[in-house]
């Protein structure tokens, strides 16, 4: 029995598209969540300006609609992705330095692995994590101060 290669290709393609959508959603949800954690007032403002619901991106589980069709689900996820992207764009426009720190924090996966892999005594690990936290805190404070200074000059 011969399979229809077109049907197989279409199912593979739709799976890749769904995977890409989920990866992008995860990235932007994480970015917004970290922004809310590190810069709560600024993130809230960016979300309000982007008309993004603040409660939806906090990682809370949503009720599952068992009657939802795949196309409706896909459209809902695309709508959520557009809102997240708009929120991130607003944050980048009005807080470019803070966004830069977030970029550095989220995109620096190789460096983060060094801090979370145990390589030494528990005391050394604790000191490494404390140092990384202090570096991040310092970067956040500097970026915030630069954004505030630039935004005050505009008004």
PDB file of C-alpha atoms in Angstrom:
ATOM      1  CA  UNK A   1       0.000   0.000   0.000  1.00  0.00           C
ATOM      2  CA  UNK A   2       1.412   3.346  -1.035  1.00  0.00           C
ATOM      3  CA  UNK A   3       1.120   6.448   1.134  1.00  0.00           C
ATOM      4  CA  UNK A   4       0.185   9.794  -0.223  1.00  0.00           C
ATOM      5  CA  UNK A   5       3.452  11.737   0.119  1.00  0.00           C
ATOM      6  CA  UNK A   6       1.635  15.051  -0.144  1.00  0.00           C
ATOM      7  CA  UNK A   7      -0.436  14.248   2.956  1.00  0.00           C
ATOM      8  CA  UNK A   8       2.670  13.182   4.860  1.00  0.00           C
ATOM      9  CA  UNK A   9       4.503  16.376   3.851  1.00  0.00           C
ATOM     10  CA  UNK A  10       1.550  18.533   4.866  1.00  0.00           C
ATOM     11  CA  UNK A  11       1.319  16.904   8.289  1.00  0.00           C
ATOM     12  CA  UNK A  12       5.074  17.331   8.793  1.00  0.00           C
ATOM     13  CA  UNK A  13       4.873  20.949   7.694  1.00  0.00           C
ATOM     14  CA  UNK A  14       1.977  21.733  10.010  1.00  0.00           C
ATOM     15  CA  UNK A  15       3.852  20.054  12.874  1.00  0.00           C
ATOM     16  CA  UNK A  16       6.934  22.213  12.197  1.00  0.00           C
ATOM     17  CA  UNK A  17       4.782  25.341  12.074  1.00  0.00           C
ATOM     18  CA  UNK A  18       3.085  24.390  15.356  1.00  0.00           C
ATOM     19  CA  UNK A  19       6.467  23.696  16.966  1.00  0.00           C
ATOM     20  CA  UNK A  20       7.799  27.056  15.751  1.00  0.00           C
ATOM     21  CA  UNK A  21       4.736  28.820  17.135  1.00  0.00           C
ATOM     22  CA  UNK A  22       5.153  27.121  20.502  1.00  0.00           C
ATOM     23  CA  UNK A  23       8.871  27.951  20.641  1.00  0.00           C
ATOM     24  CA  UNK A  24       8.190  31.597  19.825  1.00  0.00           C
ATOM     25  CA  UNK A  25       5.370  31.728  22.375  1.00  0.00           C
ATOM     26  CA  UNK A  26       7.642  30.246  25.040  1.00  0.00           C
ATOM     27  CA  UNK A  27      10.399  32.747  24.267  1.00  0.00           C
ATOM     28  CA  UNK A  28       8.135  35.803  24.365  1.00  0.00           C
ATOM     29  CA  UNK A  29       6.205  34.562  27.420  1.00  0.00           C
ATOM     30  CA  UNK A  30       9.516  34.068  29.239  1.00  0.00           C
ATOM     31  CA  UNK A  31      10.740  37.471  28.136  1.00  0.00           C
ATOM     32  CA  UNK A  32       7.589  39.209  29.371  1.00  0.00           C
ATOM     33  CA  UNK A  33       7.657  37.207  32.612  1.00  0.00           C
ATOM     34  CA  UNK A  34      11.288  38.190  33.275  1.00  0.00           C
ATOM     35  CA  UNK A  35      10.514  41.801  32.414  1.00  0.00           C
ATOM     36  CA  UNK A  36       7.643  41.727  34.912  1.00  0.00           C
ATOM     37  CA  UNK A  37       9.978  40.276  37.513  1.00  0.00           C
ATOM     38  CA  UNK A  38      12.930  42.605  36.932  1.00  0.00           C
ATOM     39  CA  UNK A  39      11.087  45.788  35.895  1.00  0.00           C
ATOM     40  CA  UNK A  40       7.509  45.456  37.230  1.00  0.00           C
ATOM     41  CA  UNK A  41       6.278  49.015  36.688  1.00  0.00           C
ATOM     42  CA  UNK A  42       7.852  49.356  33.247  1.00  0.00           C
ATOM     43  CA  UNK A  43       6.587  45.946  32.138  1.00  0.00           C
ATOM     44  CA  UNK A  44       3.093  46.756  33.337  1.00  0.00           C
ATOM     45  CA  UNK A  45       3.158  50.028  31.415  1.00  0.00           C
ATOM     46  CA  UNK A  46       4.406  48.302  28.242  1.00  0.00           C
ATOM     47  CA  UNK A  47       1.674  45.682  28.579  1.00  0.00           C
ATOM     48  CA  UNK A  48      -1.010  48.328  29.041  1.00  0.00           C
ATOM     49  CA  UNK A  49       0.263  50.287  26.038  1.00  0.00           C
ATOM     50  CA  UNK A  50       0.188  47.098  23.954  1.00  0.00           C
ATOM     51  CA  UNK A  51      -3.343  46.237  25.178  1.00  0.00           C
ATOM     52  CA  UNK A  52      -1.990  42.934  26.487  1.00  0.00           C
ATOM     53  CA  UNK A  53      -3.916  41.298  29.338  1.00  0.00           C
ATOM     54  CA  UNK A  54      -1.610  41.271  32.368  1.00  0.00           C
ATOM     55  CA  UNK A  55      -3.024  38.125  33.940  1.00  0.00           C
ATOM     56  CA  UNK A  56      -2.676  35.873  30.882  1.00  0.00           C
ATOM     57  CA  UNK A  57       1.116  35.919  30.593  1.00  0.00           C
ATOM     58  CA  UNK A  58       1.884  35.145  34.218  1.00  0.00           C
ATOM     59  CA  UNK A  59       2.115  31.439  33.538  1.00  0.00           C
ATOM     60  CA  UNK A  60      -1.261  30.592  35.033  1.00  0.00           C
ATOM     61  CA  UNK A  61      -2.872  27.530  33.551  1.00  0.00           C
ATOM     62  CA  UNK A  62      -5.828  28.298  31.376  1.00  0.00           C
ATOM     63  CA  UNK A  63      -8.994  26.261  31.194  1.00  0.00           C
ATOM     64  CA  UNK A  64      -8.915  23.807  28.328  1.00  0.00           C
ATOM     65  CA  UNK A  65     -11.762  24.038  25.859  1.00  0.00           C
ATOM     66  CA  UNK A  66     -12.276  20.496  24.618  1.00  0.00           C
ATOM     67  CA  UNK A  67     -14.563  21.734  21.851  1.00  0.00           C
ATOM     68  CA  UNK A  68     -11.946  24.114  20.463  1.00  0.00           C
ATOM     69  CA  UNK A  69     -10.988  23.246  16.906  1.00  0.00           C
ATOM     70  CA  UNK A  70      -7.330  23.220  15.876  1.00  0.00           C
ATOM     71  CA  UNK A  71      -7.824  26.272  13.685  1.00  0.00           C
ATOM     72  CA  UNK A  72      -9.462  28.234  16.533  1.00  0.00           C
ATOM     73  CA  UNK A  73      -6.668  27.172  18.894  1.00  0.00           C
ATOM     74  CA  UNK A  74      -4.051  28.185  16.351  1.00  0.00           C
ATOM     75  CA  UNK A  75      -5.689  31.577  15.862  1.00  0.00           C
ATOM     76  CA  UNK A  76      -5.866  32.102  19.645  1.00  0.00           C
ATOM     77  CA  UNK A  77      -2.166  31.264  19.999  1.00  0.00           C
ATOM     78  CA  UNK A  78      -1.252  33.559  17.093  1.00  0.00           C
ATOM     79  CA  UNK A  79      -3.270  36.357  18.712  1.00  0.00           C
ATOM     80  CA  UNK A  80      -1.453  35.791  21.995  1.00  0.00           C
ATOM     81  CA  UNK A  81       1.904  35.817  20.181  1.00  0.00           C
ATOM     82  CA  UNK A  82       1.040  39.109  18.461  1.00  0.00           C
ATOM     83  CA  UNK A  83       0.135  40.653  21.836  1.00  0.00           C
ATOM     84  CA  UNK A  84       3.388  39.421  23.388  1.00  0.00           C
ATOM     85  CA  UNK A  85       5.456  40.723  20.462  1.00  0.00           C
ATOM     86  CA  UNK A  86       3.705  44.095  20.688  1.00  0.00           C
ATOM     87  CA  UNK A  87       4.431  44.189  24.435  1.00  0.00           C
ATOM     88  CA  UNK A  88       8.112  43.418  23.840  1.00  0.00           C
ATOM     89  CA  UNK A  89       8.274  46.080  21.097  1.00  0.00           C
ATOM     90  CA  UNK A  90       6.795  48.670  23.464  1.00  0.00           C
ATOM     91  CA  UNK A  91       9.307  47.708  26.116  1.00  0.00           C
ATOM     92  CA  UNK A  92      12.176  47.978  23.629  1.00  0.00           C
ATOM     93  CA  UNK A  93      10.970  51.357  22.395  1.00  0.00           C
ATOM     94  CA  UNK A  94      10.603  52.992  25.807  1.00  0.00           C
ATOM     95  CA  UNK A  95      13.239  51.069  27.791  1.00  0.00           C
ATOM     96  CA  UNK A  96      15.976  50.129  25.317  1.00  0.00           C
ATOM     97  CA  UNK A  97      18.700  49.659  27.926  1.00  0.00           C
ATOM     98  CA  UNK A  98      16.521  47.461  30.132  1.00  0.00           C
ATOM     99  CA  UNK A  99      15.587  45.442  27.039  1.00  0.00           C
ATOM    100  CA  UNK A 100      19.261  45.051  26.256  1.00  0.00           C
ATOM    101  CA  UNK A 101      19.858  43.577  29.731  1.00  0.00           C
ATOM    102  CA  UNK A 102      16.935  41.200  29.196  1.00  0.00           C
ATOM    103  CA  UNK A 103      18.380  40.174  25.816  1.00  0.00           C
ATOM    104  CA  UNK A 104      21.726  39.508  27.407  1.00  0.00           C
ATOM    105  CA  UNK A 105      20.144  37.537  30.249  1.00  0.00           C
ATOM    106  CA  UNK A 106      17.848  35.408  28.068  1.00  0.00           C
ATOM    107  CA  UNK A 107      20.265  34.779  25.208  1.00  0.00           C
ATOM    108  CA  UNK A 108      23.255  33.919  27.359  1.00  0.00           C
ATOM    109  CA  UNK A 109      22.471  30.218  27.800  1.00  0.00           C
ATOM    110  CA  UNK A 110      26.052  28.987  27.565  1.00  0.00           C
ATOM    111  CA  UNK A 111      27.232  31.315  30.297  1.00  0.00           C
ATOM    112  CA  UNK A 112      24.294  30.381  32.508  1.00  0.00           C
ATOM    113  CA  UNK A 113      25.167  26.685  32.299  1.00  0.00           C
ATOM    114  CA  UNK A 114      28.505  27.433  33.959  1.00  0.00           C
ATOM    115  CA  UNK A 115      26.751  28.970  36.937  1.00  0.00           C
ATOM    116  CA  UNK A 116      24.250  26.185  37.432  1.00  0.00           C
ATOM    117  CA  UNK A 117      26.536  23.195  36.922  1.00  0.00           C
ATOM    118  CA  UNK A 118      28.213  22.178  40.121  1.00  0.00           C
ATOM    119  CA  UNK A 119      31.960  22.654  39.696  1.00  0.00           C
ATOM    120  CA  UNK A 120      33.478  22.941  43.115  1.00  0.00           C
ATOM    121  CA  UNK A 121      32.567  23.013  46.745  1.00  0.00           C
ATOM    122  CA  UNK A 122      29.085  24.110  47.820  1.00  0.00           C
ATOM    123  CA  UNK A 123      30.602  27.311  49.204  1.00  0.00           C
ATOM    124  CA  UNK A 124      32.255  28.106  45.845  1.00  0.00           C
ATOM    125  CA  UNK A 125      28.970  27.430  44.052  1.00  0.00           C
ATOM    126  CA  UNK A 126      27.130  29.722  46.434  1.00  0.00           C
ATOM    127  CA  UNK A 127      29.716  32.469  45.892  1.00  0.00           C
ATOM    128  CA  UNK A 128      29.532  32.061  42.092  1.00  0.00           C
ATOM    129  CA  UNK A 129      25.756  32.353  42.126  1.00  0.00           C
ATOM    130  CA  UNK A 130      25.915  35.340  44.461  1.00  0.00           C
ATOM    131  CA  UNK A 131      28.457  37.053  42.168  1.00  0.00           C
ATOM    132  CA  UNK A 132      26.302  36.391  39.091  1.00  0.00           C
ATOM    133  CA  UNK A 133      23.274  37.770  40.914  1.00  0.00           C
ATOM    134  CA  UNK A 134      25.200  40.894  41.921  1.00  0.00           C
ATOM    135  CA  UNK A 135      26.430  41.387  38.326  1.00  0.00           C
ATOM    136  CA  UNK A 136      22.896  41.062  37.007  1.00  0.00           C
ATOM    137  CA  UNK A 137      21.545  43.392  39.686  1.00  0.00           C
ATOM    138  CA  UNK A 138      24.214  45.967  38.814  1.00  0.00           C
ATOM    139  CA  UNK A 139      23.448  45.692  35.078  1.00  0.00           C
ATOM    140  CA  UNK A 140      19.739  46.108  35.777  1.00  0.00           C
ATOM    141  CA  UNK A 141      20.251  49.192  37.934  1.00  0.00           C
ATOM    142  CA  UNK A 142      22.565  50.835  35.387  1.00  0.00           C
ATOM    143  CA  UNK A 143      20.185  50.108  32.509  1.00  0.00           C
ATOM    144  CA  UNK A 144      17.218  51.408  34.466  1.00  0.00           C
ATOM    145  CA  UNK A 145      19.051  54.625  35.376  1.00  0.00           C
ATOM    146  CA  UNK A 146      20.055  55.193  31.732  1.00  0.00           C
ATOM    147  CA  UNK A 147      16.488  54.654  30.520  1.00  0.00           C
ATOM    148  CA  UNK A 148      15.071  56.993  33.175  1.00  0.00           C
ATOM    149  CA  UNK A 149      17.650  59.674  32.302  1.00  0.00           C
ATOM    150  CA  UNK A 150      16.909  59.416  28.571  1.00  0.00           C
ATOM    151  CA  UNK A 151      13.140  59.416  29.073  1.00  0.00           C
ATOM    152  CA  UNK A 152      13.281  62.464  31.377  1.00  0.00           C
ATOM    153  CA  UNK A 153      15.171  64.352  28.695  1.00  0.00           C
ATOM    154  CA  UNK A 154      12.292  63.745  26.260  1.00  0.00           C
ATOM    155  CA  UNK A 155       9.592  65.352  28.416  1.00  0.00           C
TER     156      UNK A 155
END
